Amino acid sequence: MASTSKKVAGTKSILTPSMTLKGHGLYLRSISYFPDGQRMISGSYDKTTRQWDLKAGKEIKEARDICEEEVWAVAVSRDSRWVVTGGGDHDRPELKACEVKTGIVKKLRGHSQDITCVDISADNTLLASGSWDETTRIWNLDTGRLVAGPFESFDLVGAVRFSPDSRKLAVKSIVGKCLEVWDVQSQKLDLRKGEWKTGGHTHAPVFWTNKNILASFSFACTEDDDATTIYEFNASTLETIGAPFEGHTKIIVGLALSSDGALLASTSFDDTIKLWAFESRQLLASFDVQNPRVLILSPNSRQLAYTTYAEGAYKICICNIPLDVLAQAGTIARKKPALSDLLNSDATRRPAARHRGPPIPVIPMVQRPPPTIDLQQPIFVRLSKFLRFSPRTNAVRPGRNDEHHDPLDFSATLPLPRPLSGRTSTQGRSHMNSGENSRPLLTTRLPANPPTTFTARIHHLSSRWPVRGGLSQTPIVDVPLAQAKERNAAAGAPKKDKDIVPIEYIDPPSPNPDSQQPATAVQPGTGEHGGDRSCFCF
């Protein structure tokens, strides 16, 4: 049967339980869900702990445990491996850890009075216990040995809770007027807030919200001022954060926080259960409940369970939380101040000050004027001012000794290279030594005075132009050194070829001291053709 809510006086509602569990004969002091949400364990003053099948809605009788003394506290580890019970009767404390799978029970001895509260660390290895002997102790669940403590508190211990990383332990007094933070490793007290021992007893738990602590608390020193308000404390300073949760009129005895931190539930001796939006502190719903004592939320936060004594019976009531309340709490949680998160993030945090080195000097850039260009000059002369040719000292590719990197890297004194096909055409060159053209290419250093001008490099290119194998050579014709057009016309070149180099722009070659053959002077009009050097004819 689904739970329903009815409006009362326009401000309060009445919860109808969807399931009621009965069986205990005395006051129900503590309840806890198993992580799967399908079972629950309860502890009572009737000296029993009982497990309940929430699907069937009845007790699992074979799991009932008969204790020697009253049961004040029960807890289940997050991996469902351990079930812990604590209690006692004055000077006869009882603390047990049962391994569910094996049924092995460890009795943990050390406290001198009743065990009032317990908590298991998030990694399921440590157990914290608080007692009326005003101490808190920490145990190893695997070995059953004491590993830290006793931590001597200011008053009777009412609630304990490990921090998410298990490095700190929050301890609240049984009257809710003293809050302490202990360092588990150093076993020293970090902080303490409040030092009053008077007031009504409450076993409402405490919770960690990231680096903060949530607890019902009272700052008053009088006996009549009970812990009726819920505060959030900074765990590093124990200063309050944000607005308190105000609304209960009597001492708060039950407190529960949803797993996602969106919904907070509380119960009080004022016979109400209240649901709050944790981020905004907004009261979402208030329900009238008869004699509520202990309050918890299911693992999925969709149900709440509380203990009560009504109609002559001690029972556990399980109720579905209204969907509109869940939706409203989720909406408010999603509207968590994004700006605050951004301002506190690493992206906007100012980096720590650090030593700065000397400033880097600024090197002024010298603006070079562009070269002067005469538009009346031929295009290749203008380009030669931009293409700065520089002599190379090594014209051979790395690892290759028989090839040159660039045709312009040949020395002017070298003979023509071997044709690609291995054949050499000698038509028109019978006066040349054919053995020179069959020698392998040699890697030589450039002459002492290598040509640096564009026109001089043209002459060097003409002295070693490779003859392509398989193609017939252009016949070399002896032409007098006349004007460019007449000279090329005699060699059969086109008359209107714009790419022909005018003779007036070609400098005569300089004698090469490394040449093994003497240069032959060519006289204009004699009909001789340059002797031992090639003519650059097209």
XYZ file of C-alpha atoms in Angstrom:
538
model
C 0.000 0.000 0.000
C 1.480 3.310 -1.062
C 1.795 6.021 1.509
C -0.402 9.073 1.195
C -0.395 12.511 2.760
C -3.324 14.580 4.003
C -3.323 18.282 4.690
C -3.902 19.321 8.297
C -4.541 22.961 9.224
C -3.130 23.979 5.878
C 0.497 23.554 6.996
C 1.022 19.969 8.139
C 0.446 16.540 6.618
C -0.096 13.067 7.998
C 1.957 10.157 6.657
C 0.308 6.799 6.127
C 2.931 4.033 6.306
C 3.249 1.658 3.374
C 4.678 -1.035 5.705
C 4.717 -1.593 9.459
C 7.085 -4.000 11.192
C 6.188 -5.326 14.622
C 7.805 -7.763 17.031
C 9.989 -5.961 19.558
C 8.686 -5.909 23.131
C 10.447 -2.757 24.352
C 11.678 0.577 23.131
C 13.246 0.457 19.650
C 16.527 2.259 20.066
C 18.220 1.912 16.634
C 17.516 0.788 13.044
C 19.681 0.510 9.918
C 19.147 -0.488 6.270
C 21.339 -3.030 4.524
C 22.996 -1.467 1.442
C 20.727 -3.369 -0.974
C 17.658 -1.772 0.587
C 15.934 -5.168 0.836
C 16.676 -5.828 4.519
C 16.765 -3.905 7.746
C 18.199 -4.556 11.213
C 16.814 -3.187 14.478
C 17.996 -3.109 18.080
C 15.832 -2.799 21.166
C 15.838 -2.596 24.918
C 14.353 -6.095 24.817
C 17.968 -7.345 24.380
C 17.466 -8.527 20.804
C 18.531 -7.517 17.320
C 16.220 -8.518 14.498
C 16.509 -8.560 10.715
C 13.542 -7.855 8.453
C 12.706 -8.884 4.902
C 11.309 -5.693 3.404
C 9.839 -7.446 0.382
C 7.835 -9.852 2.502
C 7.318 -7.360 5.307
C 8.252 -9.778 8.078
C 11.110 -10.773 10.364
C 13.858 -13.165 9.291
C 13.638 -15.180 12.530
C 16.738 -17.262 11.980
C 18.800 -14.047 11.968
C 17.582 -12.906 15.375
C 20.354 -12.356 17.901
C 19.846 -12.564 21.635
C 22.128 -10.147 23.467
C 23.168 -10.104 27.096
C 22.200 -6.488 27.615
C 20.009 -3.804 26.105
C 20.811 -2.833 22.518
C 21.415 0.856 21.955
C 23.037 0.963 18.516
C 23.217 -1.123 15.320
C 25.135 -0.576 12.079
C 25.809 -2.389 8.774
C 28.998 -1.894 6.757
C 28.709 -0.569 3.212
C 29.869 -3.905 1.785
C 27.330 -5.804 3.938
C 30.167 -7.826 5.456
C 29.799 -6.622 9.034
C 26.878 -6.138 11.419
C 27.765 -4.264 14.610
C 25.685 -3.990 17.761
C 26.384 -1.975 20.900
C 24.654 -1.463 24.223
C 24.879 -2.561 27.830
C 23.490 -1.825 31.220
C 25.412 0.772 33.213
C 28.768 -0.851 34.014
C 28.195 -3.872 31.721
C 28.930 -2.598 28.213
C 28.500 -4.895 25.224
C 30.028 -4.331 21.762
C 30.007 -7.043 19.078
C 31.019 -7.268 15.398
C 29.514 -10.162 13.438
C 30.854 -11.244 10.052
C 27.684 -11.977 8.082
C 29.107 -14.593 5.730
C 30.863 -16.757 8.332
C 28.767 -15.942 11.392
C 31.935 -15.300 13.417
C 31.308 -12.829 16.253
C 34.054 -10.659 17.761
C 33.485 -9.134 21.196
C 35.290 -5.811 21.550
C 36.182 -4.971 25.130
C 37.517 -1.703 26.498
C 34.624 0.597 27.422
C 33.527 0.742 31.037
C 29.869 1.771 30.537
C 27.024 1.496 28.005
C 27.807 1.784 24.284
C 25.555 4.572 23.002
C 26.587 4.937 19.348
C 28.695 3.273 16.619
C 29.915 4.073 13.088
C 31.789 2.070 10.423
C 34.332 3.787 8.175
C 33.704 4.170 4.449
C 36.376 1.573 3.622
C 34.692 -0.966 5.958
C 37.828 -1.544 8.051
C 37.362 0.620 11.174
C 34.706 0.828 13.845
C 34.165 3.838 16.123
C 32.218 3.472 19.351
C 31.031 6.084 21.856
C 30.026 5.451 25.424
C 28.638 6.848 28.620
C 32.157 6.554 29.970
C 32.833 9.828 28.025
C 35.300 8.157 25.653
C 35.422 7.181 22.009
C 37.446 4.228 20.740
C 38.429 2.991 17.267
C 38.727 -0.706 16.435
C 40.024 -2.792 13.549
C 37.162 -4.985 12.384
C 39.376 -7.706 10.926
C 41.454 -8.200 14.058
C 39.025 -6.942 16.685
C 41.810 -4.911 18.295
C 41.807 -1.323 19.507
C 43.802 0.847 17.086
C 43.094 4.367 18.416
C 41.812 5.885 21.604
C 40.392 6.209 24.023
C 39.552 9.789 23.014
C 38.424 11.512 26.202
C 35.454 13.756 25.463
C 33.974 16.573 27.495
C 30.653 14.794 28.142
C 28.765 11.561 27.586
C 29.054 10.620 23.915
C 25.814 10.718 21.938
C 26.979 10.400 18.293
C 30.166 9.600 16.340
C 30.922 9.782 12.607
C 34.007 9.156 10.463
C 34.945 11.701 7.812
C 34.712 10.412 4.215
C 38.480 9.742 4.164
C 38.419 8.198 7.692
C 41.122 10.601 8.880
C 38.863 12.587 11.214
C 36.180 11.673 13.682
C 33.305 13.937 14.705
C 31.997 13.427 18.248
C 28.842 15.052 19.659
C 27.805 15.024 23.303
C 24.609 13.317 24.384
C 22.891 16.652 25.133
C 23.963 18.227 21.835
C 25.936 21.091 23.378
C 29.505 20.012 22.655
C 31.005 19.105 19.265
C 34.552 17.784 18.829
C 36.812 16.865 15.896
C 39.558 14.287 16.510
C 42.504 13.322 14.317
C 42.442 9.539 13.986
C 46.128 9.106 13.177
C 47.615 11.451 15.748
C 44.812 10.652 18.248
C 44.664 14.298 19.243
C 41.777 16.709 19.612
C 41.701 19.211 16.750
C 38.721 21.360 17.755
C 35.973 21.626 20.333
C 32.794 23.726 20.216
C 30.704 24.259 23.362
C 31.241 22.966 26.886
C 27.841 22.427 28.470
C 26.517 19.235 30.042
C 22.962 20.182 30.910
C 19.910 19.449 28.750
C 17.793 16.660 27.356
C 19.484 13.569 25.918
C 19.540 13.040 22.161
C 21.133 10.369 20.035
C 20.537 12.152 16.741
C 23.515 11.334 14.497
C 25.969 13.727 12.892
C 26.938 13.780 9.192
C 29.835 14.978 7.078
C 29.001 17.110 4.048
C 32.316 17.185 2.175
C 34.471 19.187 4.608
C 31.614 20.277 6.848
C 29.702 18.684 9.721
C 25.924 18.641 10.085
C 24.441 18.251 13.580
C 21.564 19.244 15.821
C 23.038 21.600 18.390
C 22.357 24.143 21.099
C 24.614 27.021 22.069
C 22.628 27.744 25.262
C 23.981 26.930 28.677
C 20.700 26.450 30.518
C 19.084 23.095 31.164
C 15.825 24.040 29.441
C 17.446 25.003 26.142
C 17.675 21.749 24.200
C 19.118 21.095 20.748
C 16.140 22.121 18.612
C 18.090 23.556 15.650
C 20.284 21.955 12.988
C 23.545 23.658 12.024
C 26.250 23.097 9.457
C 29.777 23.592 10.829
C 33.071 24.159 9.082
C 35.125 21.138 10.132
C 38.347 23.209 10.144
C 37.026 25.941 12.469
C 33.675 24.661 13.810
C 32.151 27.970 12.814
C 28.600 27.740 11.486
C 27.997 27.944 7.740
C 24.870 29.311 6.125
C 21.467 29.596 7.734
C 20.366 27.029 10.340
C 17.429 24.648 9.923
C 14.830 26.103 12.254
C 11.292 24.841 12.826
C 11.237 22.203 15.549
C 9.981 23.319 18.948
C 11.428 20.471 21.044
C 14.646 18.486 21.136
C 15.586 16.786 17.875
C 16.023 13.026 18.353
C 16.402 11.816 14.752
C 18.324 13.104 11.729
C 18.956 11.637 8.251
C 20.673 12.962 5.099
C 20.032 11.502 1.651
C 22.882 9.839 -0.198
C 22.976 12.634 -2.777
C 22.916 15.356 -0.125
C 19.734 16.913 -1.506
C 17.200 15.986 1.158
C 17.415 16.283 4.957
C 14.909 14.615 7.301
C 14.506 15.316 11.009
C 12.210 14.222 13.820
C 11.570 15.655 17.249
C 9.719 15.267 20.491
C 7.300 17.822 19.015
C 5.744 14.804 17.177
C 6.686 15.940 13.711
C 8.896 14.711 10.863
C 10.214 17.489 8.654
C 11.764 17.309 5.199
C 14.186 20.030 4.096
C 15.993 21.013 0.939
C 19.524 20.839 2.245
C 21.114 23.467 -0.030
C 18.468 26.155 0.415
C 17.410 25.239 4.002
C 13.837 25.399 2.717
C 11.216 23.396 4.610
C 9.510 21.210 1.990
C 7.038 19.268 4.171
C 6.093 18.672 7.787
C 4.235 15.540 8.917
C 2.452 14.859 12.201
C 3.678 11.570 13.675
C 2.827 10.050 17.066
C 5.868 9.538 19.308
C 8.607 9.346 16.636
C 12.041 8.457 17.950
C 14.582 7.160 15.413
C 14.599 8.231 11.744
C 16.545 6.924 8.709
C 16.320 7.188 4.898
C 16.483 4.242 2.512
C 19.634 3.809 0.357
C 17.783 5.241 -2.674
C 16.354 8.102 -0.551
C 12.802 7.379 -1.731
C 11.554 6.048 1.598
C 11.875 7.032 5.227
C 11.583 4.749 8.230
C 10.984 5.740 11.810
C 10.345 3.994 15.115
C 7.420 4.759 17.371
C 5.318 3.487 20.224
C 1.655 3.673 19.355
C -1.458 1.671 20.132
C 0.398 -0.344 22.756
C 3.084 -1.621 20.357
C 6.658 -0.799 19.446
C 6.967 -0.740 15.681
C 8.883 0.413 12.640
C 6.939 2.435 10.068
C 8.158 2.709 6.464
C 6.705 5.480 4.297
C 7.149 6.573 0.710
C 8.361 10.148 0.421
C 5.901 12.177 -1.694
C 7.096 12.500 -5.281
C 6.554 16.260 -5.342
C 8.911 16.621 -2.353
C 11.589 14.524 -4.053
C 11.220 16.498 -7.258
C 11.449 19.825 -5.460
C 14.512 18.767 -3.471
C 16.227 17.544 -6.631
C 15.461 20.772 -8.473
C 16.884 22.890 -5.689
C 19.989 20.691 -5.475
C 20.605 21.123 -9.211
C 20.381 24.881 -8.757
C 23.309 24.815 -6.376
C 25.050 28.176 -6.698
C 27.148 27.586 -9.793
C 28.816 30.965 -9.438
C 30.067 30.085 -5.971
C 31.506 26.834 -7.276
C 33.209 28.667 -10.119
C 34.726 31.286 -7.842
C 36.086 28.550 -5.582
C 37.446 26.427 -8.417
C 41.045 26.145 -9.544
C 40.161 27.999 -12.744
C 39.641 31.282 -10.847
C 41.913 30.771 -7.889
C 44.845 33.154 -7.907
C 48.117 31.229 -8.101
C 50.516 31.417 -5.204
C 53.143 34.135 -5.384
C 56.488 32.954 -6.637
C 59.865 34.439 -7.482
C 60.015 36.163 -10.807
C 63.153 36.212 -12.885
C 64.628 39.340 -14.475
C 62.636 40.773 -17.359
C 63.592 39.587 -20.817
C 65.234 42.433 -22.757
C 63.489 43.609 -25.876
C 65.628 43.326 -29.016
C 64.711 46.021 -31.515
C 64.021 44.775 -35.007
C 65.895 46.611 -37.756
C 63.718 47.254 -40.742
C 65.563 46.501 -43.944
C 64.509 48.512 -46.980
C 63.264 46.395 -49.873
C 65.583 46.165 -52.893
C 65.190 48.793 -55.563
C 63.471 47.410 -58.632
C 63.744 48.906 -62.077
C 60.640 47.950 -63.996
C 62.479 48.589 -67.269
C 64.877 45.735 -66.657
C 64.103 42.197 -67.879
C 62.276 39.913 -65.479
C 65.232 37.579 -64.792
C 67.416 40.532 -63.808
C 64.775 41.734 -61.365
C 64.394 38.245 -59.896
C 68.136 37.932 -59.394
C 67.968 40.690 -56.789
C 65.600 38.605 -54.688
C 67.182 35.193 -55.295
C 70.517 35.580 -53.555
C 72.820 32.811 -54.785
C 75.533 31.834 -52.390
C 78.358 29.386 -53.034
C 77.964 25.939 -51.432
C 80.760 24.145 -49.694
C 79.197 20.708 -49.923
C 77.026 19.823 -52.883
C 76.635 16.122 -52.161
C 73.532 14.687 -50.480
C 74.195 12.884 -47.218
C 75.063 9.275 -47.913
C 75.166 9.694 -51.728
C 78.520 10.154 -53.420
C 77.413 9.933 -57.044
C 74.721 12.628 -57.183
C 74.706 16.381 -56.721
C 72.090 18.186 -54.685
C 71.586 20.945 -57.232
C 72.659 21.304 -60.857
C 74.214 24.657 -59.994
C 76.601 22.963 -57.585
C 78.851 21.582 -60.359
C 82.245 23.122 -60.842
C 82.760 24.967 -64.083
C 85.826 22.847 -64.853
C 83.986 19.478 -64.778
C 83.042 17.739 -68.065
C 79.436 17.029 -68.953
C 77.792 14.361 -66.714
C 77.006 10.840 -67.930
C 73.652 10.592 -69.744
C 70.848 8.898 -67.849
C 70.543 6.052 -70.342
C 74.222 5.406 -70.434
C 74.523 6.510 -74.138
C 76.259 9.677 -75.296
C 75.417 11.435 -78.497
C 78.489 12.869 -80.190
C 76.799 14.384 -83.164
C 78.435 17.707 -83.875
C 81.067 17.098 -81.179
C 83.679 14.995 -82.910
C 86.326 17.431 -81.839
C 85.549 16.706 -78.120
C 87.182 13.907 -76.146
C 84.497 11.219 -75.797
C 86.346 9.688 -72.886
C 85.597 12.731 -70.777
C 81.878 12.110 -71.104
C 82.163 8.493 -69.966
C 83.953 9.207 -66.710
C 81.917 8.917 -63.519
C 80.841 12.118 -61.857
C 83.298 13.303 -59.238
C 82.610 15.294 -56.138
C 84.936 18.279 -56.132
C 85.161 21.440 -54.200
C 84.101 24.676 -55.822
C 86.802 26.846 -57.353
C 88.552 29.377 -55.226
C 86.459 32.198 -56.693
C 83.014 30.673 -57.338
C 80.585 32.681 -59.427
C 78.074 34.660 -57.432
C 76.088 36.481 -60.112
C 73.160 35.019 -61.927
C 74.651 35.463 -65.390
C 77.961 33.887 -64.409
C 76.072 30.854 -63.081
C 74.359 30.524 -66.439
C 77.802 30.103 -68.025
C 78.715 27.452 -65.461
C 75.470 25.651 -66.186
C 76.198 25.680 -69.889
C 79.569 24.029 -69.339
C 78.020 20.957 -67.643
C 74.432 20.638 -68.891
C 73.457 16.911 -68.747
C 72.630 15.202 -71.977
C 69.474 13.147 -71.622
C 69.804 9.596 -72.845
C 67.531 8.508 -75.659
C 67.103 12.048 -77.038
C 68.914 13.585 -79.922
C 71.085 16.550 -79.215
C 70.523 19.948 -80.652
C 73.299 20.404 -83.215
C 75.970 22.886 -82.252
C 76.547 25.421 -85.023
C 79.425 27.853 -85.196
C 77.866 31.301 -85.154
C 79.702 34.593 -85.049
C 79.172 36.626 -81.912
C 76.590 38.914 -83.374
C 73.417 40.339 -81.880
C 71.229 37.886 -80.023
C 68.421 37.520 -82.550
C 70.752 37.130 -85.545
C 72.964 34.706 -83.724
C 70.085 32.481 -82.649
C 68.464 32.659 -86.014
C 71.620 31.144 -87.473
C 71.285 28.278 -85.027
C 67.670 27.651 -86.040
C 66.036 29.201 -82.979
C 62.635 30.901 -83.237
C 62.847 34.582 -83.994
C 60.191 35.718 -81.512
C 61.156 33.601 -78.534
C 60.838 35.894 -75.512
C 62.898 33.577 -73.342
C 66.111 34.083 -75.389
C 68.766 35.855 -73.352
C 70.021 39.012 -75.112
C 73.752 38.969 -75.580
C 74.160 42.365 -74.007
C 73.065 40.940 -70.604
C 75.557 38.069 -70.594
C 78.948 38.684 -69.107
C 81.899 36.902 -70.671
C 83.163 34.064 -68.471
C 86.184 34.525 -66.332
C 89.199 32.316 -66.967
C 89.225 29.355 -64.628
C 92.651 28.625 -63.179
C 91.660 24.995 -62.399
C 90.902 24.138 -66.018
C 93.248 21.603 -67.539
C 92.816 22.925 -71.090
C 93.647 26.441 -72.186
C 90.738 28.625 -73.140
C 90.556 29.591 -76.808
C 89.633 33.140 -77.603
C 86.741 33.530 -79.970
C 86.830 36.427 -82.350
C 83.657 37.892 -83.750
C 83.061 37.009 -87.342
C 85.716 34.260 -87.513
C 83.220 31.406 -87.615
C 84.910 29.578 -84.745
C 82.718 28.139 -82.036
C 84.233 28.689 -78.614
C 86.940 26.060 -78.786
C 86.806 23.763 -75.761
C 83.710 25.295 -74.073
C 80.064 24.681 -74.823
C 77.854 27.274 -76.407
C 74.582 28.034 -74.662
C 72.341 27.863 -77.716
C 68.675 26.977 -77.886
